[in-house]
């Protein structure tokens, strides 16, 4: 049955998938058809190596997005983009766009950044996905880079998927393919890169395994495709963590 399943990752920026800590690699390896939607142009960050050339940065980030997703076996959907750092100002328009994409692509589950992620674009992405999915499509929230929400509270996840060393290697390479965001950055910004790269080991340590990724299912009543895909051997989850 897993061969027929189709998931969609909805991200604000081209490299946000890294916060799933390799689950996209594991899904693709399990034969899941994986689509990816990127909502913003990703150019708000001031990077000295681009010398204020936003058009060039947008082209570079779009190409990195495509190459990275192709590398893990997913498909990047070519869609219009909203201004980076202003997604919360475009909730309605973005929800309309996402609704039209989902109507055509017909995913059976969604993965988005966490609703309480400290990054405003990330939380807006979750809000947009929740609005569109309604009570029809299961949604899983990603972990945040340091496992805490915008209030500093530790996130209580519903799922932890154990990852193999090869999946971690491939997931890290997929993240590194976003070279504009992972190389030649100031030390304070490289700290964020190391937080993301360290997520699988951090999450794995919380569950007594070498490497893992964490997800939060919003509504168990809509079904649980992740549990169906990975089964008891690779999945740790607790329904009593279900969001209210």
Short mmCIF file of C-alpha atoms in Angstrom, two decimals:
data_model
loop_
_atom_site.label_atom_id
_atom_site.label_comp_id
_atom_site.label_asym_id
_atom_site.label_seq_id
_atom_site.Cartn_x
_atom_site.Cartn_y
_atom_site.Cartn_z
CA UNK A 1 0.00 0.00 0.00
CA UNK A 2 2.90 2.37 0.67
CA UNK A 3 3.72 2.42 -3.06
CA UNK A 4 0.47 4.28 -3.68
CA UNK A 5 0.98 6.86 -0.95
CA UNK A 6 1.81 10.42 -1.97
CA UNK A 7 3.13 13.02 0.44
CA UNK A 8 3.80 16.72 0.05
CA UNK A 9 6.34 18.85 1.91
CA UNK A 10 5.27 22.50 2.10
CA UNK A 11 8.13 24.80 3.04
CA UNK A 12 8.59 28.54 3.31
CA UNK A 13 12.20 28.57 2.05
CA UNK A 14 14.16 26.25 -0.25
CA UNK A 15 16.17 24.62 2.56
CA UNK A 16 13.46 24.23 5.21
CA UNK A 17 13.11 20.52 4.44
CA UNK A 18 16.32 20.02 6.42
CA UNK A 19 14.25 20.44 9.61
CA UNK A 20 12.63 17.07 8.90
CA UNK A 21 16.14 15.71 9.61
CA UNK A 22 16.18 13.18 6.78
CA UNK A 23 12.59 11.91 6.83
CA UNK A 24 12.16 13.02 3.21
CA UNK A 25 15.08 10.76 2.28
CA UNK A 26 13.50 7.87 4.19
CA UNK A 27 10.11 8.48 2.55
CA UNK A 28 11.61 8.49 -0.94
CA UNK A 29 13.56 5.32 -0.13
CA UNK A 30 10.31 3.70 1.03
CA UNK A 31 8.77 4.30 -2.40
CA UNK A 32 6.61 7.26 -1.41
CA UNK A 33 5.90 9.79 -4.12
CA UNK A 34 7.08 13.07 -2.63
CA UNK A 35 6.18 16.54 -3.93
CA UNK A 36 7.68 19.74 -2.55
CA UNK A 37 6.17 23.24 -2.60
CA UNK A 38 8.30 26.28 -1.72
CA UNK A 39 6.21 29.35 -0.90
CA UNK A 40 8.71 32.25 -0.79
CA UNK A 41 11.54 33.51 -2.99
CA UNK A 42 14.02 33.11 -0.12
CA UNK A 43 15.90 36.37 -0.69
CA UNK A 44 15.34 38.32 2.54
CA UNK A 45 18.66 37.26 4.04
CA UNK A 46 21.50 39.70 3.36
CA UNK A 47 24.47 37.68 2.11
CA UNK A 48 27.73 39.53 1.39
CA UNK A 49 28.69 37.11 -1.37
CA UNK A 50 25.66 38.25 -3.38
CA UNK A 51 26.37 41.96 -2.79
CA UNK A 52 22.69 42.89 -2.65
CA UNK A 53 21.87 41.17 -5.94
CA UNK A 54 18.48 39.72 -5.00
CA UNK A 55 17.70 38.52 -8.52
CA UNK A 56 20.86 36.45 -8.65
CA UNK A 57 20.23 35.07 -5.15
CA UNK A 58 16.70 34.04 -6.11
CA UNK A 59 17.97 32.18 -9.18
CA UNK A 60 20.69 30.45 -7.17
CA UNK A 61 18.30 29.40 -4.41
CA UNK A 62 15.74 28.11 -6.92
CA UNK A 63 18.39 25.98 -8.61
CA UNK A 64 19.67 24.70 -5.25
CA UNK A 65 16.11 23.76 -4.32
CA UNK A 66 15.63 21.77 -7.52
CA UNK A 67 18.99 19.99 -7.33
CA UNK A 68 18.57 19.09 -3.65
CA UNK A 69 15.07 17.70 -4.10
CA UNK A 70 16.03 15.74 -7.21
CA UNK A 71 18.95 14.27 -5.25
CA UNK A 72 16.66 12.71 -2.63
CA UNK A 73 14.16 11.49 -5.23
CA UNK A 74 11.38 14.03 -4.79
CA UNK A 75 9.78 16.47 -7.23
CA UNK A 76 9.84 20.24 -6.82
CA UNK A 77 6.60 21.77 -8.08
CA UNK A 78 7.11 24.95 -10.10
CA UNK A 79 4.89 27.52 -8.39
CA UNK A 80 4.67 31.32 -7.95
CA UNK A 81 6.60 32.69 -4.96
CA UNK A 82 5.72 35.20 -2.25
CA UNK A 83 8.20 37.71 -0.79
CA UNK A 84 10.51 36.19 1.79
CA UNK A 85 9.84 37.33 5.40
CA UNK A 86 6.34 38.56 4.46
CA UNK A 87 4.40 35.32 4.21
CA UNK A 88 2.20 36.18 7.19
CA UNK A 89 1.03 39.22 5.19
CA UNK A 90 -0.05 36.95 2.32
CA UNK A 91 -1.91 34.18 4.16
CA UNK A 92 -5.08 34.42 2.06
CA UNK A 93 -3.33 34.55 -1.33
CA UNK A 94 -0.93 31.76 -0.36
CA UNK A 95 -3.82 29.59 0.84
CA UNK A 96 -5.58 30.10 -2.49
CA UNK A 97 -2.43 29.11 -4.35
CA UNK A 98 -1.79 26.07 -2.19
CA UNK A 99 -5.41 24.96 -2.53
CA UNK A 100 -5.10 24.98 -6.32
CA UNK A 101 -1.81 23.04 -6.15
CA UNK A 102 -3.24 20.39 -3.84
CA UNK A 103 -6.35 20.02 -6.00
CA UNK A 104 -4.11 18.97 -8.89
CA UNK A 105 -1.34 17.09 -7.07
CA UNK A 106 -3.67 15.30 -4.60
CA UNK A 107 -1.25 14.46 -1.75
CA UNK A 108 -2.47 12.08 0.94
CA UNK A 109 -0.51 13.75 3.72
CA UNK A 110 1.35 17.01 4.29
CA UNK A 111 4.55 17.89 6.15
CA UNK A 112 5.07 21.54 7.12
CA UNK A 113 7.16 23.57 9.56
CA UNK A 114 5.76 23.72 13.08
CA UNK A 115 2.88 26.09 13.81
CA UNK A 116 4.86 27.50 16.74
CA UNK A 117 8.23 27.69 14.97
CA UNK A 118 10.13 30.86 16.00
CA UNK A 119 10.53 31.88 12.34
CA UNK A 120 7.45 33.85 11.27
CA UNK A 121 7.49 32.47 7.71
CA UNK A 122 7.62 28.92 9.06
CA UNK A 123 4.64 29.36 11.37
CA UNK A 124 2.75 31.13 8.56
CA UNK A 125 3.39 28.14 6.29
CA UNK A 126 1.82 25.84 8.87
CA UNK A 127 -1.18 28.17 9.20
CA UNK A 128 -1.64 28.20 5.43
CA UNK A 129 -1.44 24.40 5.20
CA UNK A 130 -3.91 23.95 8.06
CA UNK A 131 -6.36 26.31 6.38
CA UNK A 132 -6.19 24.42 3.09
CA UNK A 133 -6.15 20.87 4.45
CA UNK A 134 -9.05 21.40 6.84
CA UNK A 135 -10.43 18.09 8.05
CA UNK A 136 -9.45 16.23 4.88
CA UNK A 137 -5.67 15.75 4.81
CA UNK A 138 -3.40 14.65 7.69
CA UNK A 139 -0.73 17.21 8.53
CA UNK A 140 2.58 16.57 10.29
CA UNK A 141 4.62 19.43 11.74
CA UNK A 142 8.41 19.32 11.48
CA UNK A 143 10.65 19.77 14.49
CA UNK A 144 12.34 23.16 14.93
CA UNK A 145 16.11 23.46 14.63
CA UNK A 146 16.65 23.28 18.41
CA UNK A 147 13.48 21.39 19.37
CA UNK A 148 11.81 24.34 21.05
CA UNK A 149 8.90 26.57 20.04
CA UNK A 150 8.78 30.36 19.78
CA UNK A 151 8.13 30.60 23.52
CA UNK A 152 11.20 28.52 24.33
CA UNK A 153 9.15 25.49 25.40
CA UNK A 154 10.23 22.00 24.37
CA UNK A 155 8.03 20.61 21.59
CA UNK A 156 6.08 17.45 22.45
CA UNK A 157 6.21 15.35 19.29
CA UNK A 158 3.86 12.52 18.38
CA UNK A 159 6.27 10.62 16.14
CA UNK A 160 9.95 9.82 16.02
CA UNK A 161 11.25 7.91 13.00
CA UNK A 162 14.55 6.09 13.39
CA UNK A 163 16.94 6.87 10.55
CA UNK A 164 19.79 4.87 9.09
CA UNK A 165 23.34 6.18 8.76
CA UNK A 166 22.92 6.24 4.97
CA UNK A 167 19.71 8.29 5.23
CA UNK A 168 21.51 10.76 7.50
CA UNK A 169 24.43 11.00 5.10
CA UNK A 170 22.10 11.64 2.18
CA UNK A 171 19.95 14.09 4.14
CA UNK A 172 22.99 16.12 5.18
CA UNK A 173 24.27 16.20 1.62
CA UNK A 174 20.85 17.38 0.43
CA UNK A 175 21.08 20.24 2.93
CA UNK A 176 24.66 21.05 1.94
CA UNK A 177 23.52 21.34 -1.68
CA UNK A 178 21.97 24.64 -0.54
CA UNK A 179 25.48 26.10 -0.60
CA UNK A 180 24.30 29.72 -0.53
CA UNK A 181 22.85 29.05 2.91
CA UNK A 182 25.41 26.64 4.35
CA UNK A 183 28.86 27.86 3.24
CA UNK A 184 30.98 30.98 3.81
CA UNK A 185 28.63 32.46 6.39
CA UNK A 186 29.52 34.55 9.46
CA UNK A 187 30.21 32.38 12.57
CA UNK A 188 26.93 33.38 14.25
CA UNK A 189 24.97 32.21 11.21
CA UNK A 190 26.96 28.98 10.87
CA UNK A 191 25.64 28.09 14.32
CA UNK A 192 22.17 27.71 12.77
CA UNK A 193 23.62 25.41 10.11
CA UNK A 194 25.23 23.22 12.76
CA UNK A 195 21.96 23.11 14.74
CA UNK A 196 20.17 21.73 11.67
CA UNK A 197 22.94 19.25 10.87
CA UNK A 198 22.87 18.07 14.47
CA UNK A 199 19.12 17.47 14.60
CA UNK A 200 19.16 13.71 13.80
CA UNK A 201 21.67 12.98 16.57
CA UNK A 202 19.85 15.22 19.06
CA UNK A 203 16.46 13.66 18.36
CA UNK A 204 17.91 10.15 18.28
CA UNK A 205 19.51 10.70 21.68
CA UNK A 206 16.13 11.68 23.10
CA UNK A 207 14.76 8.28 22.06
CA UNK A 208 17.72 6.02 22.74
CA UNK A 209 18.76 5.49 19.11
CA UNK A 210 21.65 6.84 17.06
CA UNK A 211 19.63 9.00 14.65
CA UNK A 212 15.98 9.98 14.31
CA UNK A 213 13.64 12.67 13.08
CA UNK A 214 10.63 14.04 14.93
CA UNK A 215 7.16 14.94 13.63
CA UNK A 216 3.90 16.05 15.21
CA UNK A 217 0.61 14.76 13.79
CA UNK A 218 -2.09 17.37 14.25
CA UNK A 219 -5.18 15.12 14.16
CA UNK A 220 -5.02 11.33 14.53
CA UNK A 221 -8.66 10.99 13.45
CA UNK A 222 -7.66 11.77 9.85
CA UNK A 223 -5.36 8.75 9.68
CA UNK A 224 -1.65 8.26 10.25
CA UNK A 225 0.23 7.59 6.98
CA UNK A 226 3.66 7.94 8.61
CA UNK A 227 2.87 5.06 10.98
CA UNK A 228 1.62 3.04 8.00
CA UNK A 229 4.81 3.71 6.05
CA UNK A 230 7.42 3.05 8.71
CA UNK A 231 5.70 0.59 11.05
CA UNK A 232 6.65 -0.33 14.61
CA UNK A 233 10.26 -1.23 13.81
CA UNK A 234 11.25 2.34 12.93
CA UNK A 235 8.53 4.42 14.56
CA UNK A 236 8.13 5.68 18.11
CA UNK A 237 4.94 7.58 18.78
CA UNK A 238 2.32 8.18 21.46
CA UNK A 239 -1.28 9.13 20.84
CA UNK A 240 -1.51 10.70 24.29
CA UNK A 241 0.70 13.50 22.90
CA UNK A 242 -2.01 14.40 20.39
CA UNK A 243 -2.51 18.15 20.04
CA UNK A 244 -5.64 19.58 21.64
#
